[in-house]
């Protein structure tokens, strides 16, 4: 290994640091990039993602907005329509509900409604997921909702490297991109290449190859699935783990190719099980030739049919964990489903 | 002709036992929150919480004239409202400890603390979430012929949400019995009202919705009680909503993750000299409602309630994990 490669291999950042680095690189390179959001300036963001960016780029480019999600997101849309590249941070993804109008009716549809004459290169960052004890209005996983909206791109990085690369890819993209960041991953460390690079939008990544079953997961569920897969390996069950990375566009080809080899599919996600990512992926398999390769019914593992509860034991029980993924994968491998 | 009564509004309006009870509840709010903070540090409570220490007069004085059938909507900083409206601190602690005996059966926690039976429709995790709900509660009181008023607590930060403006407008157009009580503690998280809000005072917004708007010293029990008294009387008389702005200050950080980088130590210390509880207690003593021994006994009783509350919460059973989906829909 030469010196440069060694240096690269050792370069480790947290997921939050990787996102911050991407924003700094973009802001250095392009004066039209601005940050907007609640308490992203001197407070550094609710999860300390923007941290010191206001010191480096000033309050004119790192703008604290009033608590006005509909207006704030809409201002970002209008600015994107007319030459700026705003990155708008929702303090929690749950608050995107207050801005649905601007995201869904405006940002997603403007290019189409105006016959391709307009472009809305806005990026929305959304801290999401459960596991923090913040209960029903601060713990949701709503990424699948936006998968239903043509015009949006919806990403879900699981590693620091992808968190940086996806944000830079989103900024380079001429259309609105929503990036769901998992709160429990912010402190996770991992290798992050220096400098500017992009992670392709719409490409899944095979994180573990295996021959007995395919587990498709996103965000934090990738790590839980990988841990479950290691445990299963000890008993001779060889699971393949695919990191979905992008919900819209979705990389059907990587999933179908895997299912053709393993004959078993399980989809793991933190959103409520019903009407979720699992339904989309299962249907895609059922509609394709990969269906003929299935040796067992498809299995979906999602959140309980309830809001996220406060009590920590209930909260843990309400979303897939390593144990429940392991148990479900074992049942699938043994065809006990 | 009798000499005018120059005593503060609360002293001349409420009987001594109610005033002493109010002082006790203010102590209870503070000691409850200190107990919650301590339990959080010990890892007995998870998640986060928003403490209202320093704002107790706003909660208590606002609730002086409310009955159990009057409603309040509360905020993420809602422990004080809940206690002021009459909740039991044992069941509140139980909720914070995630227990089945808690007000929300362990499903809600601090940010959703509620006591529907005493008319507290709940704290809210969404800034501004309670504003239209309060208007709805006022609508139902009128349609159902109940004499209730609804008090809607909200923070200064919430006045920039669309929900605030839509709610005030409808309340005014329909002349509904609701009182909007803004607890202006100077900041929405790290953002000062000067940086977030186009008007100098939140009460200035009232003009746009054709309702009375008044700004008072929120750490002065009597000032708050008087302003809210007038607003409630107007609401009960069918004359419509009002906006009352209590100017106050939170001594603690926004939540458990605040580094306080947006305000100075001097500013915090300056506000701590305007302790609303000490002020109210001194006022009660000055007007003979209480002597020092009586004040000490009230504090001791509040501390004992908090200790008993924590013990109740610790001894309470946790929810059954198999009941994760219970309470999503009505039980048959
Ligand atoms: C819709 C929404 N946006 C943002 C937040 C995050 N948040 C919680 S409290 C808060 C500050 C609220 O300020 P204010 O209304 O003044 O109440 P205070 O905290 O000062 O009591 C923020 C930004 C939220 N919970 N809901
Ligand atoms: Mg405030």
XYZ file of C-alpha atoms in Angstrom, chain A residues 25-213:
189
model
C -16.779 21.134 0.504
C -19.877 22.194 -1.405
C -19.926 25.633 0.174
C -16.234 26.193 -0.561
C -16.689 25.175 -4.168
C -20.006 26.841 -4.922
C -21.127 30.183 -3.503
C -24.751 29.410 -4.389
C -24.914 26.667 -1.756
C -26.585 27.887 1.446
C -27.802 26.135 4.576
C -31.185 26.844 6.128
C -32.889 25.403 9.169
C -33.824 25.812 12.799
C -30.943 26.297 15.234
C -28.290 25.302 12.690
C -26.166 28.370 13.454
C -24.628 29.013 16.851
C -26.513 26.053 18.370
C -24.883 23.818 15.747
C -28.097 21.940 14.887
C -30.182 19.758 17.166
C -27.799 16.866 16.432
C -24.699 19.014 16.073
C -24.377 18.259 12.377
C -23.787 21.818 11.184
C -21.779 22.465 14.387
C -19.262 25.219 13.528
C -20.221 25.878 9.913
C -21.693 29.241 10.881
C -18.265 30.304 12.138
C -16.693 29.280 8.857
C -19.297 30.552 6.416
C -21.174 33.217 8.356
C -24.851 33.652 9.211
C -25.743 34.795 5.688
C -24.979 31.316 4.364
C -25.854 29.331 7.478
C -29.285 30.759 8.148
C -31.250 30.135 11.314
C -34.898 30.241 10.316
C -37.815 30.981 12.625
C -39.796 27.896 13.642
C -41.668 27.904 10.344
C -41.217 24.631 8.490
C -43.776 25.276 5.771
C -42.368 28.708 5.088
C -38.746 27.698 5.528
C -38.961 24.737 3.180
C -40.919 26.865 0.729
C -38.321 29.632 0.782
C -35.715 26.972 0.038
C -37.829 25.764 -2.903
C -38.196 29.293 -4.251
C -34.498 29.973 -3.871
C -33.648 26.704 -5.609
C -35.971 27.652 -8.455
C -34.028 30.843 -9.020
C -30.330 30.091 -8.716
C -29.433 29.119 -5.165
C -28.744 25.596 -3.959
C -30.250 25.447 -0.483
C -29.752 22.577 1.913
C -32.722 22.773 4.270
C -32.423 20.878 7.545
C -35.586 19.694 9.228
C -34.795 19.444 12.914
C -36.546 16.059 12.933
C -37.999 14.301 9.893
C -41.335 14.361 11.727
C -41.553 18.103 11.089
C -41.534 17.557 7.332
C -45.248 16.916 7.917
C -45.653 20.659 8.408
C -43.971 21.304 5.061
C -45.713 18.625 2.983
C -47.350 21.220 0.796
C -44.086 22.737 -0.397
C -42.306 19.388 -0.712
C -45.039 17.421 -2.435
C -47.197 19.954 -4.262
C -44.450 22.362 -5.199
C -40.869 21.072 -5.166
C -41.707 17.657 -6.581
C -43.993 18.889 -9.348
C -42.695 22.243 -10.534
C -40.426 20.899 -13.253
C -43.217 18.725 -14.638
C -46.015 21.260 -14.344
C -43.877 23.834 -16.127
C -43.078 21.412 -18.913
C -39.438 20.960 -18.001
C -38.719 24.697 -18.056
C -37.999 24.955 -14.312
C -35.615 23.197 -11.980
C -35.699 22.858 -8.185
C -32.260 21.701 -6.998
C -33.103 21.752 -3.297
C -31.784 19.267 -0.761
C -33.762 18.399 2.352
C -31.909 16.751 5.230
C -34.097 14.832 7.685
C -32.874 13.240 10.935
C -35.132 10.282 11.475
C -35.760 7.037 13.270
C -36.424 5.770 16.761
C -34.258 4.691 19.661
C -33.840 8.038 21.421
C -36.809 7.925 23.801
C -38.367 10.938 22.129
C -41.734 9.217 21.532
C -44.346 9.399 18.819
C -43.754 12.809 17.253
C -39.934 12.694 17.178
C -39.122 9.124 16.166
C -40.883 8.337 12.937
C -39.478 6.726 9.807
C -41.504 8.263 7.009
C -39.097 7.879 4.100
C -41.386 5.492 2.258
C -44.086 8.173 2.065
C -41.913 10.159 -0.293
C -41.237 7.117 -2.412
C -44.801 7.634 -3.615
C -44.039 11.055 -5.070
C -42.734 11.324 -8.631
C -40.310 14.219 -8.897
C -38.522 13.528 -5.626
C -35.383 11.521 -5.030
C -35.208 9.832 -1.644
C -31.957 8.617 -0.099
C -31.063 6.818 3.079
C -27.302 6.540 3.785
C -26.139 3.833 6.171
C -22.446 4.718 6.403
C -20.361 7.862 6.871
C -18.859 7.370 3.431
C -22.272 7.267 1.782
C -23.625 10.094 3.923
C -20.978 12.378 2.455
C -21.144 11.007 -1.066
C -24.937 11.119 -1.227
C -25.092 14.709 -0.027
C -22.579 15.754 -2.687
C -24.530 13.758 -5.278
C -27.758 15.410 -4.146
C -26.207 18.852 -4.556
C -25.042 17.980 -8.041
C -28.542 16.770 -8.915
C -30.899 19.205 -10.662
C -33.981 17.854 -8.863
C -35.199 17.900 -5.250
C -33.526 15.287 -3.067
C -34.534 14.188 0.431
C -31.875 12.560 2.563
C -33.059 10.643 5.608
C -30.240 10.474 8.152
C -30.593 8.135 11.098
C -30.167 9.831 14.480
C -28.515 6.759 15.984
C -25.916 6.725 13.205
C -24.628 10.276 13.691
C -21.877 9.125 16.042
C -21.005 6.007 14.045
C -17.454 6.135 12.702
C -16.244 4.793 9.411
C -13.872 5.300 6.583
C -14.547 8.478 4.607
C -12.467 9.396 1.565
C -11.039 12.915 1.543
C -12.077 15.473 -1.032
C -15.088 15.549 -3.275
C -16.781 12.401 -4.569
C -20.346 11.317 -5.174
C -22.247 8.167 -4.289
C -24.480 7.315 -7.239
C -28.166 7.980 -6.650
C -30.299 4.922 -7.345
C -27.671 2.235 -6.789
C -27.971 -0.298 -3.987
C -24.828 -1.822 -2.454
C -24.278 -5.463 -1.592
C -22.756 -5.278 1.900
C -22.432 -9.010 2.430
C -22.627 -11.715 -0.161
C -24.492 -14.895 0.670
C -26.245 -17.758 -1.023
C -29.141 -18.811 1.246
C -31.328 -15.721 1.470
